Amino acid sequence: MVDTLLLASAQKTIGYVIAVILLVAFVVAILVNIRRSRPEIGSEIELAPNRKPGMDDEELETKKLDRTLGLGLVALAAIALALPLYWLAEPGRQEGMVDRFEEIAINRGEELYVNGAQCAGCHGPLGIGGVASYTLTNPETGAYVDQVQWKAPALDTVMYRYTPDQVKYILNYGRGYSPMPAWGAPGGGPLTEQEIDEIIAYLVSIQLPAAESQAAVQKQLDISCAADAKGNCTVPGGKYATLGEAVFNLGYSDGFAGGAYSCGRCHTPGWSFGRAGKAGGGAMGPNLTGGSELKQFPLASQQESFVSAYPKAGTAYGTFGWSSGRMGSFGTNPNATDPKTAIMSPEQVMLTPAQIAAVVAYERSL
Ligand code: HEC
Ligand code: HEC
């Protein structure tokens, strides 16, 4: 934005300089004129014979008149054409300015992502996902327990699941229980609100095309499960029994997308650092075992809707649920609902309806 401000002020400066030059030239011209005319006073008689004779009426009213009128017409045409052309080009110019603004924000966001805040060190280049070293401590005594590698979820699909406001909240406050630090001033972090917005603009710019994301997920599920028509895995000696279990744990062993598409990273203790405890036993996200979800969502379809289109923070869900805004949507894109303001396409979703149905069935069996 500074460049644009500089540009604007450079334009202003040039304008002022031209105005001042014109004013000075005008004053000088008047002064010169007054001085020149001085000696002429009273010398009309001597001077008169030297003066050129004027045009006669014949010439004045034909050639001269035509020429002057012609020039006037040309000038008028130029103005009449130039003004509409100017106004026609104006919206385009303004739009170009908005694009340029957006471009500057993205470039600065990228600079912060790569160097300034080093998001890339944990989340990978272009947000493909990665890991972060983390020291586990005993929650009671604070004593050192172990050094672990904590999965940092891919951010090249973060706008598939969260709104810019939700991402802003995560960036402002971090995830205190994990290696993800607070970045924004509200959470005691080093970045300004504008910098956070620039990072978000950059994140929006690196979101994967829908087809690419879906193909990557499908390929991964083919390797870890290769589900048959009933949703049972067919990989010999495979880790998972059902498609739902494979989706729930997507990326657990191989780090695919830093676990971004999985549920286990929030709902299973120890999942993010490769020491998964009881599946769905509860971590940052609540415990889903022991039939709790059958109580929360009497119908599987209700649970599917919840997972697919996560309710806005502060709204009720299920029997006694209340959304905190932390989970995000997995089957619809929260940034694609209003076509006028949408920053994403409705196809850019984490999981297909079949994958969501499978993972919900798995959760209801825990
Ligand atoms: C020291 C490593 C580290 C750095 C640096 C870091 N993060 Fe993270 N971030 C993580 C980890 C680990 C998680 C996952 C935490 C969890 O398990 O809930 C995370 C989570 C997130 C999430 C939530 C994603 C989701 O789907 O749950 C977002 C968004 C995010 N980080 C963005 C950023 C941005 C932007 C930056 C740079 C300003 C950044 N992070 C810097 C480690 C890091
Ligand atoms: C970034 C962390 C995170 C991820 C990833 C996540 N969840 Fe959640 N989930 C939560 C949180 C937090 C809640 C509690 C509700 C709230 O705070 O809004 C929740 C609640 C739920 C609930 C309702 C639980 C109840 O009884 O109220 C279900 C069901 C659920 N998640 C399923 C899933 C599924 C399925 C996935 C994977 C497709 C998933 N979650 C991925 C954080 C997460």
Tab-separated table of C-alpha atoms and ligand atoms in Angstrom:
chain	number	residue	atom	x	y	z
A	1	MET	CA	0.000	0.000	0.000
A	2	VAL	CA	2.949	2.300	0.641
A	3	ASP	CA	3.893	2.198	-3.071
A	4	THR	CA	0.387	3.317	-4.001
A	5	LEU	CA	0.500	6.092	-1.447
A	6	LEU	CA	3.852	7.180	-2.822
A	7	LEU	CA	2.409	7.057	-6.318
A	8	ALA	CA	-0.566	9.145	-5.263
A	9	SER	CA	1.618	11.724	-3.502
A	10	ALA	CA	4.051	11.848	-6.456
A	11	GLN	CA	1.094	12.645	-8.695
A	12	LYS	CA	-0.047	15.358	-6.311
A	13	THR	CA	3.446	16.849	-6.151
A	14	ILE	CA	3.689	16.990	-9.945
A	15	GLY	CA	0.256	18.626	-10.026
A	16	TYR	CA	1.307	21.284	-7.517
A	17	VAL	CA	4.555	21.977	-9.383
A	18	ILE	CA	2.687	22.475	-12.674
A	19	ALA	CA	0.146	24.733	-10.953
A	20	VAL	CA	2.877	26.873	-9.410
A	21	ILE	CA	4.769	27.129	-12.740
A	22	LEU	CA	1.581	28.207	-14.518
A	23	LEU	CA	0.810	30.815	-11.855
A	24	VAL	CA	4.326	32.284	-11.993
A	25	ALA	CA	4.260	32.300	-15.824
A	26	PHE	CA	0.899	34.075	-15.726
A	27	VAL	CA	2.152	36.785	-13.348
A	28	VAL	CA	5.369	37.230	-15.397
A	29	ALA	CA	3.348	37.523	-18.616
A	30	ILE	CA	1.150	40.256	-17.102
A	31	LEU	CA	4.180	42.168	-15.793
A	32	VAL	CA	5.999	41.939	-19.158
A	33	ASN	CA	2.898	43.093	-20.927
A	34	ILE	CA	2.465	46.096	-18.665
A	35	ARG	CA	6.156	47.074	-19.095
A	36	ARG	CA	6.033	46.700	-22.861
A	37	SER	CA	2.931	48.781	-23.253
A	38	ARG	CA	4.384	51.621	-21.151
A	39	PRO	CA	6.581	53.277	-23.895
A	40	GLU	CA	3.669	53.103	-26.327
A	41	ILE	CA	1.592	55.566	-24.346
A	42	GLY	CA	1.187	58.754	-26.283
A	43	SER	CA	3.106	57.451	-29.288
A	44	GLU	CA	0.038	56.361	-31.175
A	45	ILE	CA	0.715	58.705	-34.098
A	46	GLU	CA	4.345	57.663	-34.669
A	47	LEU	CA	3.625	54.063	-34.132
A	48	ALA	CA	0.491	53.852	-36.163
A	49	PRO	CA	2.075	53.847	-39.647
A	50	ASN	CA	4.254	50.874	-38.712
A	51	ARG	CA	1.332	48.839	-37.654
A	52	LYS	CA	0.218	46.141	-40.008
A	53	PRO	CA	-3.004	46.852	-41.759
A	54	GLY	CA	-5.802	44.577	-40.563
A	55	MET	CA	-7.673	42.157	-42.757
A	56	ASP	CA	-10.479	43.531	-44.779
A	57	ASP	CA	-14.037	42.454	-44.118
A	58	GLU	CA	-13.990	40.117	-47.101
A	59	GLU	CA	-11.162	38.030	-45.703
A	60	LEU	CA	-12.166	38.388	-42.046
A	61	GLU	CA	-15.652	37.057	-42.628
A	62	THR	CA	-14.657	34.145	-44.850
A	63	LYS	CA	-11.230	32.514	-44.525
A	64	LYS	CA	-10.385	33.773	-41.054
A	65	LEU	CA	-13.818	33.062	-39.675
A	66	ASP	CA	-13.901	29.591	-41.217
A	67	ARG	CA	-10.455	28.746	-39.907
A	68	THR	CA	-11.269	29.867	-36.362
A	69	LEU	CA	-14.619	28.097	-36.376
A	70	GLY	CA	-12.935	24.995	-37.772
A	71	LEU	CA	-10.321	25.004	-35.036
A	72	GLY	CA	-13.073	25.497	-32.445
A	73	LEU	CA	-14.925	22.510	-33.821
A	74	VAL	CA	-11.833	20.342	-33.700
A	75	ALA	CA	-11.188	21.367	-30.078
A	76	LEU	CA	-14.825	20.734	-29.189
A	77	ALA	CA	-14.728	17.297	-30.820
A	78	ALA	CA	-11.553	16.438	-28.955
A	79	ILE	CA	-13.143	17.350	-25.623
A	80	ALA	CA	-16.426	15.663	-26.477
A	81	LEU	CA	-14.576	12.459	-27.370
A	82	ALA	CA	-11.944	12.555	-24.669
A	83	LEU	CA	-14.320	13.007	-21.742
A	84	PRO	CA	-16.529	9.978	-22.439
A	85	LEU	CA	-13.437	7.910	-23.197
A	86	TYR	CA	-11.974	8.970	-19.881
A	87	TRP	CA	-15.163	8.047	-18.045
A	88	LEU	CA	-15.361	4.756	-19.881
A	89	ALA	CA	-11.865	3.830	-18.778
A	90	GLU	CA	-12.344	5.039	-15.206
A	91	PRO	CA	-14.067	1.961	-13.679
A	92	GLY	CA	-11.438	-0.269	-15.273
A	93	ARG	CA	-8.715	1.872	-13.806
A	94	GLN	CA	-10.333	1.681	-10.360
A	95	GLU	CA	-10.775	-2.070	-10.643
A	96	GLY	CA	-7.157	-2.384	-11.645
A	97	MET	CA	-6.305	-0.470	-8.504
A	98	VAL	CA	-8.293	-2.920	-6.353
A	99	ASP	CA	-6.563	-5.857	-8.059
A	100	ARG	CA	-3.230	-4.223	-7.481
A	101	PHE	CA	-4.090	-3.686	-3.818
A	102	GLU	CA	-5.026	-7.346	-3.543
A	103	GLU	CA	-1.801	-8.334	-5.279
A	104	ILE	CA	0.276	-6.245	-2.875
A	105	ALA	CA	-1.492	-7.811	0.129
A	106	ILE	CA	-0.845	-11.302	-1.253
A	107	ASN	CA	2.839	-10.560	-1.863
A	108	ARG	CA	3.283	-9.252	1.631
A	109	GLY	CA	1.353	-12.176	3.056
A	110	GLU	CA	3.682	-14.514	1.214
A	111	GLU	CA	6.725	-12.709	2.576
A	112	LEU	CA	5.341	-13.097	6.112
A	113	TYR	CA	4.387	-16.721	5.478
A	114	VAL	CA	7.856	-17.647	4.241
A	115	ASN	CA	10.201	-15.360	6.190
A	116	GLY	CA	8.525	-12.897	8.555
A	117	ALA	CA	6.553	-15.382	10.636
A	118	GLN	CA	8.028	-18.574	9.167
A	119	CYS	CA	4.709	-20.363	8.884
A	120	ALA	CA	6.345	-22.364	6.081
A	121	GLY	CA	8.806	-23.903	8.535
A	122	CYS	CA	5.941	-25.856	10.121
A	123	HIS	CA	3.120	-25.807	7.540
A	124	GLY	CA	5.339	-26.427	4.531
A	125	PRO	CA	5.984	-24.388	1.399
A	126	LEU	CA	2.707	-23.299	-0.244
A	127	GLY	CA	0.896	-24.691	2.809
A	128	ILE	CA	1.208	-28.358	1.850
A	129	GLY	CA	1.443	-29.408	5.508
A	130	GLY	CA	4.374	-30.467	7.660
A	131	VAL	CA	5.509	-31.092	11.216
A	132	ALA	CA	6.752	-29.072	14.159
A	133	SER	CA	9.071	-30.136	16.951
A	134	TYR	CA	7.389	-29.945	20.324
A	135	THR	CA	8.359	-30.693	23.872
A	136	LEU	CA	5.761	-32.689	25.764
A	137	THR	CA	5.588	-31.932	29.451
A	138	ASN	CA	3.772	-33.540	32.322
A	139	PRO	CA	0.607	-31.479	32.834
A	140	GLU	CA	0.797	-31.966	36.602
A	141	THR	CA	4.437	-31.237	37.293
A	142	GLY	CA	5.518	-29.436	34.133
A	143	ALA	CA	8.466	-31.842	33.891
A	144	TYR	CA	9.955	-32.781	30.516
A	145	VAL	CA	8.412	-35.908	29.037
A	146	ASP	CA	9.582	-36.187	25.446
A	147	GLN	CA	10.408	-34.418	22.220
A	148	VAL	CA	7.794	-35.147	19.529
A	149	GLN	CA	6.972	-34.216	15.936
A	150	TRP	CA	3.512	-32.596	15.906
A	151	LYS	CA	1.659	-32.562	12.591
A	152	ALA	CA	1.011	-29.077	11.236
A	153	PRO	CA	-2.092	-29.321	9.016
A	154	ALA	CA	-1.958	-28.325	5.355
A	155	LEU	CA	-3.166	-24.768	4.815
A	156	ASP	CA	-3.703	-25.078	1.046
A	157	THR	CA	-7.252	-26.189	1.921
A	158	VAL	CA	-7.775	-24.088	5.062
A	159	MET	CA	-10.358	-21.935	3.215
A	160	TYR	CA	-12.262	-25.114	2.378
A	161	ARG	CA	-13.118	-25.545	6.060
A	162	TYR	CA	-12.864	-22.159	7.780
A	163	THR	CA	-14.085	-18.610	7.105
A	164	PRO	CA	-11.508	-15.795	7.122
A	165	ASP	CA	-12.835	-14.804	10.564
A	166	GLN	CA	-12.210	-18.283	11.944
A	167	VAL	CA	-8.687	-18.313	10.496
A	168	LYS	CA	-8.111	-14.876	11.973
A	169	TYR	CA	-9.134	-16.181	15.381
A	170	ILE	CA	-6.737	-19.130	15.093
A	171	LEU	CA	-3.909	-16.817	13.994
A	172	ASN	CA	-4.623	-14.296	16.732
A	173	TYR	CA	-4.685	-16.799	19.578
A	174	GLY	CA	-2.795	-19.831	18.241
A	175	ARG	CA	-3.518	-23.278	19.674
A	176	GLY	CA	-2.078	-23.068	23.139
A	177	TYR	CA	-1.888	-26.831	23.744
A	178	SER	CA	0.188	-27.334	20.581
A	179	PRO	CA	3.242	-25.893	18.773
A	180	MET	CA	0.992	-23.345	17.001
A	181	PRO	CA	1.839	-19.998	18.630
A	182	ALA	CA	-0.368	-16.916	18.973
A	183	TRP	CA	0.468	-14.471	16.170
A	184	GLY	CA	-1.953	-11.592	16.590
A	185	ALA	CA	-1.845	-8.762	19.106
A	186	PRO	CA	-5.055	-9.987	20.859
A	187	GLY	CA	-3.258	-13.234	21.775
A	188	GLY	CA	-0.012	-11.476	22.690
A	189	GLY	CA	1.619	-12.252	19.322
A	190	PRO	CA	3.958	-10.082	17.235
A	191	LEU	CA	1.841	-9.415	14.103
A	192	THR	CA	-0.477	-6.472	13.457
A	193	GLU	CA	-4.049	-6.931	12.313
A	194	GLN	CA	-3.045	-5.787	8.827
A	195	GLU	CA	-0.298	-8.398	8.661
A	196	ILE	CA	-2.746	-11.094	9.736
A	197	ASP	CA	-5.123	-9.949	6.947
A	198	GLU	CA	-2.260	-10.087	4.446
A	199	ILE	CA	-1.385	-13.638	5.488
A	200	ILE	CA	-5.043	-14.600	5.041
A	201	ALA	CA	-5.047	-12.987	1.559
A	202	TYR	CA	-2.004	-15.106	0.737
A	203	LEU	CA	-3.662	-18.264	2.110
A	204	VAL	CA	-6.734	-17.600	-0.064
A	205	SER	CA	-4.436	-17.311	-3.082
A	206	ILE	CA	-2.811	-20.727	-2.557
A	207	GLN	CA	-5.958	-22.849	-2.127
A	208	LEU	CA	-5.897	-26.028	-4.207
A	209	PRO	CA	-8.273	-26.526	-7.129
A	210	ALA	CA	-11.134	-28.823	-6.059
A	211	ALA	CA	-10.185	-31.638	-8.433
A	212	GLU	CA	-6.604	-31.728	-7.208
A	213	SER	CA	-7.604	-31.965	-3.549
A	214	GLN	CA	-10.248	-34.630	-4.171
A	215	ALA	CA	-7.907	-36.742	-6.294
A	216	ALA	CA	-5.193	-36.562	-3.624
A	217	VAL	CA	-7.629	-37.701	-0.903
A	218	GLN	CA	-8.986	-40.509	-3.087
A	219	LYS	CA	-5.479	-41.728	-3.912
A	220	GLN	CA	-4.610	-41.783	-0.219
A	221	LEU	CA	-7.789	-43.678	0.700
A	222	ASP	CA	-7.085	-46.195	-2.088
A	223	ILE	CA	-3.707	-46.879	-0.501
A	224	SER	CA	-4.868	-47.115	3.118
A	225	CYS	CA	-8.293	-48.723	2.584
A	226	ALA	CA	-9.424	-49.451	-1.006
A	227	ALA	CA	-13.030	-49.660	0.167
A	228	ASP	CA	-15.461	-52.085	-1.427
A	229	ALA	CA	-19.093	-51.182	-2.212
A	230	LYS	CA	-20.064	-51.683	1.465
A	231	GLY	CA	-17.321	-49.375	2.718
A	232	ASN	CA	-15.112	-52.187	4.079
A	233	CYS	CA	-11.392	-51.893	3.465
A	234	THR	CA	-9.814	-54.503	1.217
A	235	VAL	CA	-6.110	-53.734	1.635
A	236	PRO	CA	-4.546	-57.031	2.828
A	237	GLY	CA	-3.150	-56.602	6.342
A	238	GLY	CA	-4.340	-52.992	6.268
A	239	LYS	CA	-4.546	-50.799	9.338
A	240	TYR	CA	-8.211	-49.853	8.935
A	241	ALA	CA	-11.386	-51.930	8.810
A	242	THR	CA	-13.714	-49.377	7.223
A	243	LEU	CA	-13.605	-46.382	4.923
A	244	GLY	CA	-14.914	-44.283	7.837
A	245	GLU	CA	-11.986	-45.301	10.043
A	246	ALA	CA	-9.539	-44.531	7.200
A	247	VAL	CA	-11.053	-41.060	6.686
A	248	PHE	CA	-11.039	-40.373	10.429
A	249	ASN	CA	-7.291	-41.122	10.473
A	250	LEU	CA	-6.288	-39.728	7.059
A	251	GLY	CA	-2.553	-38.987	7.157
A	252	TYR	CA	-1.872	-40.518	10.568
A	253	SER	CA	1.007	-42.808	9.536
A	254	ASP	CA	2.280	-41.065	6.406
A	255	GLY	CA	1.674	-37.428	7.361
A	256	PHE	CA	-0.511	-36.822	4.297
A	257	ALA	CA	-1.443	-33.087	4.222
A	258	GLY	CA	-0.298	-32.818	7.856
A	259	GLY	CA	-3.514	-34.589	8.827
A	260	ALA	CA	-5.621	-31.668	7.545
A	261	TYR	CA	-8.445	-33.911	6.250
A	262	SER	CA	-8.584	-36.086	9.365
A	263	CYS	CA	-10.807	-35.952	12.427
A	264	GLY	CA	-8.425	-37.807	14.725
A	265	ARG	CA	-6.083	-34.829	14.977
A	266	CYS	CA	-8.657	-33.046	17.143
A	267	HIS	CA	-10.732	-35.923	18.523
A	268	THR	CA	-8.112	-38.568	19.442
A	269	PRO	CA	-5.543	-37.891	22.169
A	270	GLY	CA	-1.900	-38.069	20.985
A	271	TRP	CA	-2.965	-38.416	17.321
A	272	SER	CA	-1.018	-35.405	16.061
A	273	PHE	CA	2.322	-36.704	17.322
A	274	GLY	CA	1.950	-40.337	16.314
A	275	ARG	CA	0.871	-41.718	19.683
A	276	ALA	CA	-2.840	-42.037	19.172
A	277	GLY	CA	-4.731	-43.151	22.272
A	278	LYS	CA	-8.347	-44.279	22.257
A	279	ALA	CA	-9.846	-43.451	18.831
A	280	GLY	CA	-12.226	-40.527	19.213
A	281	GLY	CA	-11.436	-40.447	22.929
A	282	GLY	CA	-11.347	-36.644	22.962
A	283	ALA	CA	-8.565	-34.054	22.706
A	284	MET	CA	-9.212	-30.437	21.641
A	285	GLY	CA	-12.455	-31.779	20.138
A	286	PRO	CA	-14.829	-33.648	22.466
A	287	ASN	CA	-14.920	-37.357	23.202
A	288	LEU	CA	-17.073	-39.068	20.590
A	289	THR	CA	-17.101	-42.551	22.150
A	290	GLY	CA	-19.496	-44.511	24.339
A	291	GLY	CA	-22.573	-43.712	22.291
A	292	SER	CA	-22.273	-39.999	22.983
A	293	GLU	CA	-23.009	-39.163	19.354
A	294	LEU	CA	-26.181	-41.251	19.314
A	295	LYS	CA	-27.430	-38.994	22.097
A	296	GLN	CA	-26.163	-35.789	20.527
A	297	PHE	CA	-27.569	-36.658	17.087
A	298	PRO	CA	-30.482	-39.125	17.263
A	299	LEU	CA	-30.288	-39.458	13.463
A	300	ALA	CA	-27.084	-40.108	11.513
A	301	SER	CA	-28.262	-37.558	8.936
A	302	GLN	CA	-28.210	-34.837	11.618
A	303	GLN	CA	-24.614	-35.670	12.430
A	304	GLU	CA	-23.721	-35.719	8.742
A	305	SER	CA	-25.163	-32.210	8.343
A	306	PHE	CA	-23.144	-31.016	11.338
A	307	VAL	CA	-19.872	-32.412	10.007
A	308	SER	CA	-20.628	-31.248	6.475
A	309	ALA	CA	-21.735	-27.690	7.274
A	310	TYR	CA	-20.339	-26.795	10.694
A	311	PRO	CA	-22.699	-24.359	12.440
A	312	LYS	CA	-21.588	-20.768	12.928
A	313	ALA	CA	-20.011	-19.962	16.310
A	314	GLY	CA	-22.610	-19.371	18.976
A	315	THR	CA	-25.368	-21.456	17.390
A	316	ALA	CA	-26.962	-24.585	18.783
A	317	TYR	CA	-26.626	-28.047	17.241
A	318	GLY	CA	-27.830	-31.561	18.021
A	319	THR	CA	-29.535	-32.234	21.347
A	320	PHE	CA	-27.336	-30.119	23.599
A	321	GLY	CA	-24.496	-28.881	21.421
A	322	TRP	CA	-23.266	-25.345	21.073
A	323	SER	CA	-20.724	-24.378	18.436
A	324	SER	CA	-17.503	-22.658	19.460
A	325	GLY	CA	-16.318	-22.031	15.878
A	326	ARG	CA	-13.202	-24.196	16.266
A	327	MET	CA	-13.969	-27.255	14.126
A	328	GLY	CA	-14.762	-26.054	10.597
A	329	SER	CA	-16.838	-27.563	7.771
A	330	PHE	CA	-15.868	-30.772	5.998
A	331	GLY	CA	-18.500	-31.225	3.297
A	332	THR	CA	-19.490	-27.714	2.247
A	333	ASN	CA	-17.398	-24.621	1.699
A	334	PRO	CA	-18.290	-21.865	4.177
A	335	ASN	CA	-16.807	-19.262	1.803
A	336	ALA	CA	-18.913	-20.191	-1.203
A	337	THR	CA	-22.463	-19.677	0.036
A	338	ASP	CA	-23.151	-16.175	-1.277
A	339	PRO	CA	-22.155	-16.141	-4.962
A	340	LYS	CA	-21.669	-12.352	-4.843
A	341	THR	CA	-19.087	-12.316	-2.076
A	342	ALA	CA	-17.788	-15.874	-2.448
A	343	ILE	CA	-14.014	-16.230	-2.414
A	344	MET	CA	-14.134	-19.986	-3.068
A	345	SER	CA	-16.037	-22.337	-5.346
A	346	PRO	CA	-18.736	-24.630	-3.874
A	347	GLU	CA	-16.758	-27.634	-5.166
A	348	GLN	CA	-13.827	-26.832	-2.893
A	349	VAL	CA	-14.769	-29.133	-0.003
A	350	MET	CA	-12.674	-31.380	2.229
A	351	LEU	CA	-14.687	-34.608	1.869
A	352	THR	CA	-17.367	-36.014	-0.443
A	353	PRO	CA	-20.861	-36.880	0.906
A	354	ALA	CA	-19.948	-40.599	0.761
A	355	GLN	CA	-16.765	-40.014	2.783
A	356	ILE	CA	-18.722	-37.966	5.341
A	357	ALA	CA	-21.426	-40.614	5.650
A	358	ALA	CA	-18.683	-43.235	6.181
A	359	VAL	CA	-16.837	-41.250	8.845
A	360	VAL	CA	-20.077	-40.445	10.677
A	361	ALA	CA	-21.073	-44.137	10.676
A	362	TYR	CA	-17.631	-44.908	12.134
A	363	GLU	CA	-18.020	-42.273	14.859
A	364	ARG	CA	-21.438	-43.607	15.798
A	365	SER	CA	-19.857	-47.028	16.352
A	366	LEU	CA	-17.156	-45.797	18.747
B	1	HEC	C1	6.213	-23.825	15.275
B	1	HEC	C2	5.392	-24.384	14.228
B	1	HEC	C3	4.291	-23.505	13.647
B	1	HEC	C4	4.399	-22.246	13.122
B	1	HEC	C5	5.625	-21.375	13.013
B	1	HEC	C6	3.073	-21.913	12.647
B	1	HEC	N1	2.206	-22.927	12.899
B	1	HEC	FE1	0.242	-22.945	12.436
B	1	HEC	N2	0.011	-24.724	13.377
B	1	HEC	C7	1.048	-25.481	13.862
B	1	HEC	C8	0.515	-26.735	14.374
B	1	HEC	C9	1.325	-27.862	14.997
B	1	HEC	C10	-0.884	-26.688	14.191
B	1	HEC	C11	-1.912	-27.748	14.581
B	1	HEC	C12	-2.317	-27.556	16.008
B	1	HEC	C13	-3.301	-28.616	16.443
B	1	HEC	O1	-2.935	-29.781	16.449
B	1	HEC	O2	-4.430	-28.228	16.759
B	1	HEC	C14	-1.163	-25.406	13.554
B	1	HEC	C15	-2.421	-24.974	13.191
B	1	HEC	C16	-2.665	-23.905	12.364
B	1	HEC	C17	-3.950	-23.563	11.800
B	1	HEC	C18	-5.255	-24.333	12.011
B	1	HEC	C19	-5.462	-25.247	10.837
B	1	HEC	C20	-6.501	-26.307	11.061
B	1	HEC	O3	-7.085	-26.748	10.083
B	1	HEC	O4	-6.724	-26.742	12.219
B	1	HEC	C21	-3.765	-22.476	11.011
B	1	HEC	C22	-4.808	-21.756	10.189
B	1	HEC	C23	-2.370	-22.123	11.095
B	1	HEC	N3	-1.734	-23.001	11.932
B	1	HEC	C24	-1.780	-21.078	10.406
B	1	HEC	C25	-0.468	-20.660	10.613
B	1	HEC	C26	0.096	-19.481	10.015
B	1	HEC	C27	-0.596	-18.589	9.005
B	1	HEC	C28	1.355	-19.356	10.502
B	1	HEC	C29	2.338	-18.230	10.279
B	1	HEC	C30	1.864	-16.932	10.687
B	1	HEC	C31	1.586	-20.488	11.372
B	1	HEC	N4	0.460	-21.257	11.416
B	1	HEC	C32	2.789	-20.726	12.005
B	1	HEC	C33	2.390	-25.144	13.897
B	1	HEC	C34	2.907	-23.922	13.498
B	2	HEC	C1	-9.668	-28.512	14.286
B	2	HEC	C2	-10.161	-29.484	15.201
B	2	HEC	C3	-11.255	-30.430	14.731
B	2	HEC	C4	-11.261	-31.251	13.644
B	2	HEC	C5	-10.190	-31.394	12.584
B	2	HEC	C6	-12.501	-31.980	13.683
B	2	HEC	N1	-13.226	-31.603	14.772
B	2	HEC	FE1	-15.047	-32.306	15.271
B	2	HEC	N2	-15.137	-30.998	16.826
B	2	HEC	C7	-14.123	-30.133	17.189
B	2	HEC	C8	-14.584	-29.339	18.303
B	2	HEC	C9	-13.789	-28.274	19.017
B	2	HEC	C10	-15.898	-29.753	18.587
B	2	HEC	C11	-16.830	-29.254	19.689
B	2	HEC	C12	-17.898	-28.365	19.122
B	2	HEC	C13	-17.475	-26.940	19.048
B	2	HEC	O1	-16.569	-26.511	19.788
B	2	HEC	O2	-18.059	-26.215	18.231
B	2	HEC	C14	-16.210	-30.791	17.628
B	2	HEC	C15	-17.395	-31.494	17.598
B	2	HEC	C16	-17.672	-32.562	16.790
B	2	HEC	C17	-18.872	-33.353	16.845
B	2	HEC	C18	-20.003	-33.125	17.807
B	2	HEC	C19	-19.613	-33.691	19.141
B	2	HEC	C20	-20.665	-33.500	20.206
B	2	HEC	O3	-21.031	-34.490	20.819
B	2	HEC	O4	-21.102	-32.366	20.390
B	2	HEC	C21	-18.775	-34.301	15.885
B	2	HEC	C22	-19.766	-35.376	15.552
B	2	HEC	C23	-17.506	-34.087	15.219
B	2	HEC	N3	-16.861	-33.030	15.794
B	2	HEC	C24	-17.063	-34.835	14.150
B	2	HEC	C25	-15.912	-34.574	13.440
B	2	HEC	C26	-15.518	-35.253	12.228
B	2	HEC	C27	-16.307	-36.360	11.556
B	2	HEC	C28	-14.347	-34.716	11.834
B	2	HEC	C29	-13.516	-35.069	10.618
B	2	HEC	C30	-14.186	-35.086	9.347
B	2	HEC	C31	-14.001	-33.690	12.799
B	2	HEC	N4	-14.967	-33.639	13.759
B	2	HEC	C32	-12.856	-32.931	12.738
B	2	HEC	C33	-12.889	-30.006	16.599
B	2	HEC	C34	-12.503	-30.655	15.448
